[in-house]
Short mmCIF file of C-alpha atoms and ligand atoms in Angstrom, two decimals:
data_model
loop_
_atom_site.label_atom_id
_atom_site.label_comp_id
_atom_site.label_asym_id
_atom_site.label_seq_id
_atom_site.Cartn_x
_atom_site.Cartn_y
_atom_site.Cartn_z
CA MET F 30 -18.66 -54.60 -43.79
CA SER F 31 -15.28 -53.05 -43.09
CA THR F 32 -14.66 -49.75 -41.39
CA ASN F 33 -11.65 -47.51 -41.91
CA ALA F 34 -11.84 -45.97 -38.47
CA THR F 35 -9.02 -45.79 -36.00
CA VAL F 36 -9.41 -44.26 -32.55
CA GLU F 37 -7.16 -41.35 -33.63
CA LYS F 38 -9.31 -40.62 -36.70
CA LEU F 39 -12.43 -40.78 -34.60
CA VAL F 40 -11.10 -38.45 -31.90
CA SER F 41 -10.04 -35.97 -34.55
CA LEU F 42 -13.40 -36.11 -36.39
CA CYS F 43 -15.29 -35.75 -33.11
CA LYS F 44 -13.37 -32.64 -32.15
CA ARG F 45 -13.26 -31.04 -35.61
CA ARG F 46 -16.97 -31.51 -36.30
CA GLY F 47 -18.34 -30.88 -32.82
CA PHE F 48 -19.27 -34.36 -31.57
CA VAL F 49 -17.05 -34.61 -28.48
CA PHE F 50 -14.72 -32.16 -26.72
CA GLN F 51 -12.40 -32.71 -23.80
CA SER F 52 -14.09 -31.42 -20.65
CA SER F 53 -12.83 -27.96 -19.55
CA GLU F 54 -10.32 -28.06 -22.38
CA ILE F 55 -9.23 -24.42 -21.99
CA TYR F 56 -7.88 -25.35 -18.53
CA GLY F 57 -6.02 -28.41 -19.78
CA GLY F 58 -8.93 -30.82 -19.44
CA ILE F 59 -9.64 -33.35 -16.69
CA GLY F 60 -9.07 -37.07 -17.19
CA GLY F 61 -12.10 -39.23 -17.84
CA PHE F 62 -14.61 -36.40 -18.44
CA TRP F 63 -15.96 -35.34 -21.83
CA ASP F 64 -18.38 -32.76 -23.25
CA TYR F 65 -20.72 -33.56 -26.12
CA GLY F 66 -20.93 -30.82 -28.76
CA PRO F 67 -23.83 -29.80 -31.02
CA LEU F 68 -23.70 -32.95 -33.17
CA GLY F 69 -22.72 -35.21 -30.27
CA VAL F 70 -25.73 -34.29 -28.19
CA GLU F 71 -28.03 -35.11 -31.13
CA LEU F 72 -26.41 -38.51 -31.68
CA LYS F 73 -26.55 -39.26 -27.97
CA ASN F 74 -30.21 -38.27 -27.75
CA ASN F 75 -30.99 -40.43 -30.79
CA ILE F 76 -29.29 -43.47 -29.23
CA LYS F 77 -31.30 -42.95 -26.03
CA ARG F 78 -34.54 -42.40 -27.98
CA ALA F 79 -34.02 -45.58 -30.04
CA TRP F 80 -33.38 -47.57 -26.84
CA TRP F 81 -36.39 -46.13 -25.00
CA LYS F 82 -38.64 -46.79 -28.00
CA ALA F 83 -37.54 -50.43 -28.19
CA VAL F 84 -37.55 -51.26 -24.47
CA VAL F 85 -40.39 -49.07 -23.12
CA GLN F 86 -42.65 -47.60 -25.80
CA GLU F 87 -43.06 -50.71 -27.96
CA ARG F 88 -43.46 -53.20 -25.09
CA ASP F 89 -46.48 -53.88 -22.92
CA ASP F 90 -44.46 -55.01 -19.89
CA MET F 91 -42.08 -52.09 -19.24
CA VAL F 92 -42.29 -48.71 -17.50
CA GLY F 93 -39.80 -45.88 -17.13
CA LEU F 94 -38.14 -44.31 -14.09
CA ASP F 95 -35.86 -41.35 -13.38
CA ALA F 96 -34.32 -41.69 -9.91
CA ALA F 97 -31.98 -39.27 -8.14
CA ILE F 98 -28.21 -39.57 -8.57
CA VAL F 99 -27.53 -39.13 -4.84
CA MET F 100 -29.26 -41.72 -2.68
CA ASN F 101 -29.33 -42.66 0.97
CA PRO F 102 -25.83 -44.13 1.58
CA THR F 103 -27.30 -47.30 3.07
CA VAL F 104 -28.30 -48.18 -0.49
CA TRP F 105 -24.61 -48.74 -1.26
CA LYS F 106 -24.10 -50.80 1.86
CA ALA F 107 -27.00 -53.05 0.88
CA SER F 108 -25.96 -53.30 -2.77
CA GLY F 109 -22.44 -54.33 -1.81
CA HIS F 110 -20.78 -51.36 -3.50
CA LEU F 111 -19.27 -49.98 -0.29
CA ASP F 112 -17.55 -53.28 0.44
CA THR F 113 -16.78 -54.75 -2.96
CA PHE F 114 -16.93 -52.12 -5.71
CA ALA F 115 -13.21 -51.78 -5.86
CA ASP F 116 -10.36 -52.39 -8.26
CA PRO F 117 -6.85 -53.43 -7.24
CA MET F 118 -4.41 -50.61 -7.87
CA VAL F 119 -0.60 -50.68 -8.10
CA ASP F 120 1.90 -47.84 -8.37
CA CYS F 121 5.28 -47.90 -10.08
CA LYS F 122 7.98 -47.14 -7.50
CA ASP F 123 10.13 -45.51 -10.19
CA CYS F 124 7.96 -43.49 -12.58
CA LYS F 125 5.02 -43.21 -10.10
CA ARG F 126 2.44 -44.17 -12.73
CA ARG F 127 -0.68 -45.95 -11.50
CA PHE F 128 -2.27 -49.06 -13.03
CA ARG F 129 -5.10 -51.53 -12.47
CA ALA F 130 -3.36 -54.65 -11.24
CA ASP F 131 -5.92 -57.01 -12.77
CA GLU F 132 -5.38 -55.45 -16.19
CA LEU F 133 -1.62 -55.79 -15.93
CA ALA F 134 -1.95 -59.38 -14.83
CA SER F 135 -4.27 -60.38 -17.67
CA GLN F 136 -3.06 -57.81 -20.22
CA ALA F 137 -6.76 -57.40 -21.04
CA PRO F 138 -7.84 -53.82 -21.70
CA ALA F 139 -11.41 -54.09 -20.43
CA GLY F 140 -11.62 -56.28 -17.34
CA ALA F 141 -14.67 -56.18 -15.11
CA HIS F 142 -14.74 -54.48 -11.74
CA GLY F 143 -14.90 -56.31 -8.47
CA HIS F 144 -12.53 -59.10 -9.45
CA PRO F 145 -9.48 -58.61 -7.31
CA SER F 146 -7.36 -61.09 -9.21
CA ALA F 147 -4.53 -58.75 -8.29
CA GLU F 148 -2.50 -61.34 -6.52
CA GLY F 149 -1.75 -62.92 -9.91
CA PRO F 150 1.70 -63.12 -11.45
CA VAL F 151 4.24 -60.46 -10.51
CA VAL F 152 4.57 -57.97 -13.35
CA ARG F 153 6.76 -54.91 -13.90
CA CYS F 154 5.70 -51.40 -14.86
CA PRO F 155 4.68 -51.48 -18.54
CA GLU F 156 6.01 -47.92 -19.00
CA CYS F 157 9.47 -48.07 -17.48
CA GLY F 158 9.96 -51.64 -16.28
CA GLY F 159 10.17 -50.45 -12.66
CA GLU F 160 9.07 -52.35 -9.58
CA LEU F 161 5.38 -52.14 -8.63
CA THR F 162 3.86 -51.71 -5.16
CA GLU F 163 1.64 -54.39 -3.62
CA PRO F 164 -1.94 -54.11 -4.94
CA ARG F 165 -4.26 -51.98 -2.81
CA MET F 166 -8.03 -52.06 -3.20
CA PHE F 167 -9.46 -48.76 -4.35
CA ASN F 168 -13.21 -48.05 -4.10
CA LEU F 169 -14.53 -46.54 -7.32
CA MET F 170 -17.39 -44.52 -5.83
CA PHE F 171 -17.08 -40.72 -5.75
CA LYS F 172 -17.71 -39.43 -2.24
CA THR F 173 -19.41 -36.15 -1.41
CA TYR F 174 -21.13 -34.44 1.54
CA VAL F 175 -24.79 -33.54 1.79
CA GLY F 176 -25.52 -30.28 3.62
CA PRO F 177 -23.11 -27.76 5.17
CA VAL F 178 -21.27 -30.05 7.59
CA GLU F 179 -18.50 -32.24 6.26
CA ASP F 180 -18.61 -35.11 8.75
CA ASP F 181 -19.13 -38.86 8.59
CA ALA F 182 -22.87 -38.47 9.06
CA SER F 183 -23.21 -36.38 5.92
CA VAL F 184 -21.19 -38.60 3.55
CA ALA F 185 -23.01 -39.56 0.36
CA TYR F 186 -21.95 -41.03 -2.98
CA LEU F 187 -22.54 -40.27 -6.63
CA ARG F 188 -24.24 -43.40 -7.94
CA PRO F 189 -21.89 -45.78 -9.77
CA GLU F 190 -24.87 -47.34 -11.61
CA THR F 191 -28.51 -46.40 -12.13
CA ALA F 192 -29.80 -49.87 -11.20
CA GLN F 193 -30.24 -49.30 -7.46
CA GLY F 194 -32.78 -46.51 -8.07
CA MET F 195 -35.02 -49.12 -9.67
CA PHE F 196 -34.60 -51.71 -6.92
CA VAL F 197 -35.42 -49.29 -4.11
CA ASN F 198 -38.51 -48.10 -6.03
CA PHE F 199 -39.77 -51.65 -6.63
CA GLY F 200 -42.61 -51.25 -4.09
CA ASN F 201 -43.62 -47.80 -5.35
CA VAL F 202 -43.80 -48.89 -8.97
CA LEU F 203 -45.57 -52.16 -8.21
CA GLN F 204 -48.19 -50.33 -6.17
CA THR F 205 -48.80 -47.43 -8.54
CA THR F 206 -48.84 -49.42 -11.79
CA ARG F 207 -50.52 -52.61 -10.48
CA ARG F 208 -48.24 -54.70 -12.66
CA LYS F 209 -48.17 -58.47 -12.70
CA LEU F 210 -44.94 -60.44 -13.06
CA PRO F 211 -43.10 -60.38 -15.35
CA PHE F 212 -42.59 -56.64 -15.71
CA GLY F 213 -39.63 -54.31 -15.88
CA MET F 214 -38.35 -50.79 -15.35
CA ALA F 215 -36.04 -48.85 -17.61
CA GLN F 216 -33.89 -45.89 -16.70
CA ILE F 217 -31.38 -43.64 -18.46
CA GLY F 218 -29.05 -41.49 -16.42
CA LYS F 219 -25.60 -40.43 -15.37
CA ALA F 220 -23.33 -42.71 -13.37
CA PHE F 221 -19.92 -41.96 -11.89
CA ARG F 222 -16.91 -44.19 -11.27
CA ASN F 223 -13.53 -43.01 -10.14
CA GLU F 224 -11.81 -45.29 -12.67
CA ILE F 225 -8.11 -45.80 -12.03
CA THR F 226 -7.29 -45.82 -15.73
CA PRO F 227 -9.93 -44.04 -17.81
CA GLY F 228 -9.14 -44.13 -21.49
CA ASN F 229 -9.67 -45.32 -25.02
CA PHE F 230 -11.43 -42.03 -25.74
CA ILE F 231 -14.99 -42.21 -24.35
CA PHE F 232 -14.91 -45.99 -23.78
CA ARG F 233 -13.98 -45.77 -20.10
CA ASP F 234 -14.98 -42.51 -18.41
CA ARG F 235 -15.36 -41.27 -14.87
CA GLU F 236 -18.72 -39.67 -15.66
CA PHE F 237 -20.89 -41.53 -18.15
CA GLU F 238 -24.47 -42.36 -18.95
CA GLN F 239 -26.14 -45.72 -18.53
CA MET F 240 -29.28 -47.25 -20.01
CA GLU F 241 -30.44 -49.99 -17.67
CA ILE F 242 -33.36 -52.37 -17.38
CA GLU F 243 -34.41 -54.31 -14.30
CA TYR F 244 -36.85 -57.00 -15.39
CA PHE F 245 -38.64 -58.79 -12.55
CA VAL F 246 -39.72 -62.40 -13.09
CA LYS F 247 -41.04 -65.36 -11.13
CA PRO F 248 -38.17 -67.52 -9.83
CA GLY F 249 -37.95 -70.55 -12.10
CA THR F 250 -38.72 -68.53 -15.23
CA ASP F 251 -35.52 -66.51 -14.94
CA GLU F 252 -33.40 -68.55 -17.35
CA GLU F 253 -35.99 -68.34 -20.09
CA TRP F 254 -36.34 -64.55 -19.65
CA HIS F 255 -32.59 -64.17 -19.55
CA GLN F 256 -32.39 -65.76 -23.02
CA HIS F 257 -35.22 -63.51 -24.21
CA TRP F 258 -33.35 -60.37 -23.21
CA VAL F 259 -30.03 -61.55 -24.65
CA GLU F 260 -31.72 -62.07 -28.02
CA GLU F 261 -33.70 -58.80 -27.87
CA ARG F 262 -30.69 -56.72 -27.01
CA HIS F 263 -28.41 -58.38 -29.58
CA GLN F 264 -31.02 -57.77 -32.28
CA TRP F 265 -31.37 -54.10 -31.28
CA TYR F 266 -27.75 -53.41 -32.20
CA LEU F 267 -28.13 -55.22 -35.52
CA ASN F 268 -31.35 -53.30 -36.30
CA LEU F 269 -29.44 -50.06 -35.84
CA GLY F 270 -26.86 -51.17 -38.37
CA LEU F 271 -23.88 -52.40 -36.30
CA SER F 272 -22.08 -54.91 -38.51
CA SER F 273 -22.65 -58.49 -37.40
CA GLU F 274 -18.96 -59.42 -37.85
CA ARG F 275 -17.93 -56.85 -35.28
CA LEU F 276 -20.62 -57.74 -32.75
CA ARG F 277 -20.76 -60.83 -30.59
CA VAL F 278 -22.55 -62.19 -27.56
CA ARG F 279 -20.30 -63.91 -25.05
CA ARG F 280 -21.34 -65.91 -22.01
CA LEU F 281 -19.06 -65.17 -19.06
CA ASP F 282 -17.11 -67.97 -17.44
CA HIS F 283 -18.01 -68.77 -13.86
CA GLU F 284 -14.89 -66.99 -12.50
CA GLU F 285 -15.81 -63.80 -14.35
CA LEU F 286 -19.25 -63.47 -12.73
CA ALA F 287 -20.00 -60.64 -10.30
CA HIS F 288 -20.87 -61.71 -6.75
CA TYR F 289 -24.61 -61.20 -7.34
CA ALA F 290 -24.90 -62.95 -10.70
CA LYS F 291 -26.05 -66.47 -11.48
CA ASP F 292 -25.24 -66.08 -15.18
CA THR F 293 -24.15 -63.17 -17.42
CA TYR F 294 -23.81 -62.53 -21.12
CA GLU F 295 -21.98 -59.60 -22.65
CA VAL F 296 -22.70 -57.91 -25.94
CA GLU F 297 -19.22 -57.06 -27.21
CA TYR F 298 -17.96 -54.94 -30.09
CA LEU F 299 -14.66 -55.38 -31.89
CA PHE F 300 -13.00 -52.02 -31.19
CA PRO F 301 -9.43 -51.37 -32.40
CA MET F 302 -8.28 -52.30 -28.87
CA GLY F 303 -10.05 -55.68 -29.10
CA TRP F 304 -13.43 -57.17 -28.20
CA SER F 305 -14.90 -54.98 -25.45
CA GLU F 306 -18.17 -54.85 -23.51
CA LEU F 307 -21.01 -52.65 -24.71
CA GLU F 308 -23.66 -54.19 -22.51
CA GLY F 309 -23.89 -56.76 -19.74
CA ILE F 310 -27.04 -58.88 -19.39
CA ALA F 311 -27.03 -60.49 -15.96
CA ASN F 312 -29.33 -62.82 -14.06
CA ARG F 313 -29.09 -61.14 -10.63
CA THR F 314 -31.49 -63.59 -8.94
CA ASP F 315 -33.26 -62.17 -5.86
CA PHE F 316 -29.99 -60.73 -4.54
CA ASP F 317 -30.90 -57.04 -4.80
CA LEU F 318 -34.49 -57.11 -3.55
CA GLY F 319 -33.41 -59.50 -0.80
CA ARG F 320 -30.60 -57.22 0.37
CA HIS F 321 -32.73 -54.05 0.28
CA ALA F 322 -35.50 -55.82 2.23
CA GLU F 323 -32.90 -56.86 4.82
CA PHE F 324 -31.29 -53.41 5.16
CA SER F 325 -34.48 -51.32 4.98
CA GLY F 326 -36.75 -53.62 6.97
CA LYS F 327 -39.42 -53.18 4.27
CA VAL F 328 -41.23 -55.95 2.46
CA LEU F 329 -40.08 -56.08 -1.17
CA GLU F 330 -42.15 -58.97 -2.40
CA TYR F 331 -44.78 -59.78 -4.97
CA PHE F 332 -48.06 -61.47 -4.08
CA ASP F 333 -48.90 -64.13 -6.63
CA GLU F 334 -52.70 -64.29 -6.73
CA GLU F 335 -52.71 -67.59 -8.64
CA THR F 336 -50.73 -69.52 -6.07
CA GLY F 337 -51.47 -67.35 -3.03
CA GLU F 338 -47.74 -67.06 -2.38
CA HIS F 339 -45.45 -64.15 -1.63
CA VAL F 340 -42.34 -64.30 -3.79
CA VAL F 341 -39.17 -62.26 -4.07
CA PRO F 342 -38.83 -61.82 -7.84
CA TYR F 343 -35.65 -62.69 -9.72
CA VAL F 344 -34.14 -59.91 -11.82
CA ILE F 345 -32.73 -59.92 -15.34
CA GLU F 346 -30.60 -56.82 -15.93
CA PRO F 347 -29.57 -55.61 -19.39
CA SER F 348 -27.17 -52.74 -18.66
CA SER F 349 -25.45 -50.64 -21.31
CA GLY F 350 -23.49 -47.39 -21.54
CA VAL F 351 -24.51 -44.58 -23.90
CA ASP F 352 -20.95 -43.32 -24.36
CA ARG F 353 -19.62 -46.75 -25.35
CA LEU F 354 -22.47 -47.23 -27.79
CA PHE F 355 -21.81 -43.75 -29.19
CA MET F 356 -18.21 -44.76 -29.86
CA ALA F 357 -19.20 -48.11 -31.40
CA PHE F 358 -21.81 -46.57 -33.71
CA LEU F 359 -19.33 -43.95 -34.88
CA MET F 360 -16.46 -46.43 -35.39
CA ASP F 361 -18.66 -48.87 -37.21
CA SER F 362 -20.24 -46.34 -39.56
CA TYR F 363 -17.00 -44.56 -40.52
CA HIS F 364 -15.82 -45.37 -44.04
CA GLU F 365 -13.49 -43.88 -46.58
CA GLU F 366 -13.95 -44.41 -50.29
CA GLU F 367 -12.47 -43.09 -53.51
CA VAL F 368 -14.78 -40.82 -55.50
CA ARG F 369 -13.37 -39.25 -58.68
CA GLY F 370 -9.82 -39.46 -57.38
CA GLU F 371 -10.65 -37.98 -53.98
CA THR F 372 -11.17 -39.62 -50.62
CA ARG F 373 -14.74 -39.36 -49.37
CA ALA F 374 -15.08 -39.84 -45.59
CA ILE F 375 -18.57 -40.91 -44.68
CA LEU F 376 -20.52 -41.88 -41.58
CA ARG F 377 -23.01 -44.51 -42.73
CA LEU F 378 -25.10 -44.00 -39.60
CA HIS F 379 -28.59 -45.49 -39.40
CA LYS F 380 -31.05 -42.71 -40.25
CA ASP F 381 -32.63 -42.91 -36.77
CA LEU F 382 -29.23 -42.14 -35.25
CA ALA F 383 -27.97 -39.47 -37.68
CA PRO F 384 -27.59 -36.15 -35.79
CA THR F 385 -28.85 -34.09 -38.73
CA LYS F 386 -31.49 -35.65 -40.96
CA VAL F 387 -31.53 -33.13 -43.80
CA ALA F 388 -29.16 -30.38 -44.97
CA VAL F 389 -30.45 -27.61 -47.22
CA LEU F 390 -27.87 -26.31 -49.68
CA PRO F 391 -28.35 -23.51 -52.22
CA LEU F 392 -26.24 -24.32 -55.29
CA SER F 393 -24.32 -21.09 -54.70
CA ARG F 394 -24.55 -17.90 -52.65
CA ASN F 395 -26.55 -16.27 -55.43
CA GLU F 396 -28.89 -13.58 -54.10
CA GLN F 397 -31.95 -15.24 -55.68
CA LEU F 398 -31.08 -18.78 -54.59
CA VAL F 399 -30.35 -18.09 -50.93
CA PRO F 400 -33.83 -16.73 -50.03
CA SER F 401 -35.50 -19.68 -51.80
CA ALA F 402 -33.24 -22.11 -49.97
CA ARG F 403 -34.03 -20.42 -46.65
CA GLU F 404 -37.75 -20.87 -47.36
CA VAL F 405 -37.19 -24.58 -47.96
CA TRP F 406 -35.17 -24.77 -44.74
CA ALA F 407 -38.02 -23.13 -42.78
CA LEU F 408 -40.41 -25.68 -44.26
CA LEU F 409 -38.33 -28.61 -42.94
CA ARG F 410 -37.27 -27.33 -39.50
CA PRO F 411 -40.52 -28.23 -37.68
CA HIS F 412 -40.11 -31.86 -38.78
CA TRP F 413 -36.44 -32.79 -38.33
CA MET F 414 -33.05 -31.62 -37.16
CA THR F 415 -31.73 -29.77 -40.18
CA GLN F 416 -28.74 -27.67 -41.25
CA PHE F 417 -28.33 -24.87 -43.75
CA ASP F 418 -24.98 -24.46 -45.47
CA ASP F 419 -24.07 -22.02 -48.23
CA ALA F 420 -20.29 -21.76 -47.73
CA GLN F 421 -17.87 -23.09 -50.37
CA SER F 422 -18.54 -25.29 -53.40
CA ILE F 423 -21.50 -27.66 -53.51
CA GLY F 424 -19.13 -30.66 -53.75
CA ARG F 425 -17.34 -29.61 -50.56
CA ARG F 426 -20.67 -29.14 -48.77
CA TYR F 427 -21.85 -32.63 -49.76
CA ARG F 428 -18.60 -34.03 -48.36
CA ARG F 429 -19.08 -32.11 -45.11
CA GLN F 430 -22.53 -33.60 -44.67
CA ASP F 431 -21.31 -37.11 -45.60
CA GLU F 432 -18.63 -36.86 -42.94
CA VAL F 433 -21.22 -36.23 -40.20
CA GLY F 434 -23.68 -38.82 -41.48
CA THR F 435 -26.51 -36.60 -42.79
CA PRO F 436 -28.72 -39.01 -44.79
CA TYR F 437 -30.19 -36.42 -47.19
CA CYS F 438 -29.13 -33.14 -48.77
CA VAL F 439 -31.70 -30.93 -50.47
CA THR F 440 -30.23 -28.70 -53.17
CA VAL F 441 -31.87 -25.53 -54.40
CA ASP F 442 -30.67 -24.55 -57.90
CA PHE F 443 -31.61 -22.05 -60.63
CA ASP F 444 -34.33 -24.34 -62.03
CA THR F 445 -35.99 -24.22 -58.59
CA LEU F 446 -36.84 -20.56 -59.23
CA THR F 447 -39.07 -21.56 -62.14
CA ASP F 448 -40.12 -25.21 -61.59
CA ARG F 449 -40.52 -25.00 -57.77
CA ALA F 450 -38.68 -28.32 -57.40
CA VAL F 451 -35.49 -29.32 -55.56
CA THR F 452 -32.99 -32.20 -55.70
CA ILE F 453 -32.74 -34.75 -52.90
CA ARG F 454 -29.32 -36.42 -52.73
CA GLU F 455 -28.87 -39.63 -50.76
CA ARG F 456 -25.69 -39.98 -48.67
CA ASP F 457 -24.57 -43.57 -49.33
CA SER F 458 -25.47 -44.02 -53.01
CA MET F 459 -25.14 -40.31 -53.89
CA GLU F 460 -28.24 -40.80 -56.06
CA GLN F 461 -30.30 -37.72 -56.79
CA VAL F 462 -34.04 -37.32 -57.38
CA ARG F 463 -36.00 -34.21 -58.28
CA VAL F 464 -39.05 -33.48 -56.09
CA PRO F 465 -41.58 -30.60 -56.16
CA ILE F 466 -41.24 -28.44 -53.02
CA ALA F 467 -44.94 -29.09 -52.40
CA ASN F 468 -44.13 -32.82 -51.95
CA LEU F 469 -40.79 -32.41 -50.19
CA VAL F 470 -41.90 -33.07 -46.61
CA ALA F 471 -43.87 -36.16 -47.64
CA ALA F 472 -41.00 -37.47 -49.77
CA LEU F 473 -38.48 -37.04 -46.96
CA ARG F 474 -40.86 -38.53 -44.41
CA GLU F 475 -41.17 -41.61 -46.59
CA LYS F 476 -37.38 -41.89 -46.78
CA LEU F 477 -36.62 -41.12 -43.13
CA GLU F 478 -39.52 -42.77 -41.38
CA GLY F 479 -40.99 -45.16 -43.98
P1 ATP O 28 -15.96 -52.81 -17.48
O1 ATP O 28 -15.74 -54.27 -17.32
O2 ATP O 28 -15.72 -52.34 -18.87
O3 ATP O 28 -15.32 -51.96 -16.43
P2 ATP O 28 -18.33 -53.22 -16.01
O4 ATP O 28 -18.52 -54.69 -16.19
O5 ATP O 28 -17.82 -52.69 -14.75
O6 ATP O 28 -17.50 -52.62 -17.26
P3 ATP O 28 -21.07 -52.69 -15.65
O7 ATP O 28 -20.93 -52.40 -14.23
O8 ATP O 28 -21.67 -53.97 -16.10
O9 ATP O 28 -19.67 -52.49 -16.38
O10 ATP O 28 -21.83 -51.45 -16.34
C1 ATP O 28 -22.78 -51.62 -17.37
C2 ATP O 28 -22.40 -50.82 -18.59
O11 ATP O 28 -22.09 -49.47 -18.26
C3 ATP O 28 -21.17 -51.34 -19.34
O12 ATP O 28 -21.51 -52.38 -20.22
C4 ATP O 28 -20.71 -50.10 -20.07
O13 ATP O 28 -21.42 -49.95 -21.30
C5 ATP O 28 -21.10 -48.97 -19.14
N1 ATP O 28 -19.92 -48.54 -18.37
C6 ATP O 28 -19.45 -49.07 -17.23
N2 ATP O 28 -18.37 -48.41 -16.80
C7 ATP O 28 -18.15 -47.43 -17.70
C8 ATP O 28 -17.18 -46.39 -17.79
N3 ATP O 28 -16.25 -46.23 -16.88
N4 ATP O 28 -17.26 -45.54 -18.85
C9 ATP O 28 -18.23 -45.69 -19.78
N5 ATP O 28 -19.17 -46.64 -19.73
C10 ATP O 28 -19.14 -47.50 -18.70
#
């Protein structure tokens, strides 16, 4: 399935219709930070809900967690972030612009962190052709101070990933849930990276949200479970309607692997700027639990009753970013088509993701129709996110709902006043069916949840 979306069209739609705004826009914004508007927050919540349902609610081997953003700084020493979570940075001596050296060297827009391949071929400034400085390593963690004294002892960091909260709680969760291997934890939350070159709209941000799983397995079964998660996660995107031609799973080459990983796959989407990572699914071995045991002096092991052995579990980590998925779902669902000589812009979003499920539209602003339509609206509000719109022509209002992906419009017309029935119009086919108001909730439930 083709999409007509470009990044420019998407940015414009997102701003015009209240999906995404530049952060602190009235002050000129701030690079790499974004605010989600009334429709954006619904789409974001729906993405998170769909993920949580698939990876926690519907499974018998997963539990949830919500750890703090600021953690004891030793966590970042143990995880390796303080020493290695850095990108090589170069400055142009002429125009003073700053770039990621690894990106310039490879010309790839979405390289992974922690690969200081900066010493690659000498390149010139892509903006002005000027000479570049030697690469310097730049740590991506945001630093802050905890408490009133700004000294070395009070330094802390905003987490650059949610994962570590799950590793350091391994013992707590194991003890309180009495789980047997294999089992996993899932967490959704904000992460912060002081990216050198944020960009491509919300693809690379400085503040973003992650959805991460840490799945603990017996060593020796890790490769099998890794395959399981790659398949599960790939299928999740397809189930939510991402087109298969624009989605691929790629196994990383050995040189691309992070220092902790034995093997990694990426789920990638074909954005206008090329194939780019939506999710990484890594086999992290026993690296994390081993390091935290070493740095904390605590035992982070699992006692296998069958064999009588203590083992340090291996970890499979599917890690995705809500903002990147948001962008992919919007890009993929955006279409333009000709209807009666006019262009119809439409978001063919999966109904579980659509920000508004039903819009109630009186045929006109007639004084008899509007109260009836408001009654219908009140009937639907307890069940779904809905909108009421009585401004401008009915055709215009359908188009407005199509453009934000609303799967169903319910129209109240003059016949409604006598036959107590309304018309349900479907977004993609534009087909209409007449339904008694008494059956409306059931009919919509069948369509939206059936
Ligand atoms: P990239 O190579 O694009 O910098 P990464 O390999 O550093 O990403 P991970 O550390 O694996 O990313 O993070 C897991 C997921 O978190 C990514 O797949 C992505 O969806 C999301 N993510 C990471 N960095 C950002 C960012 N700066 N802005 C938005 N989402 C991000």
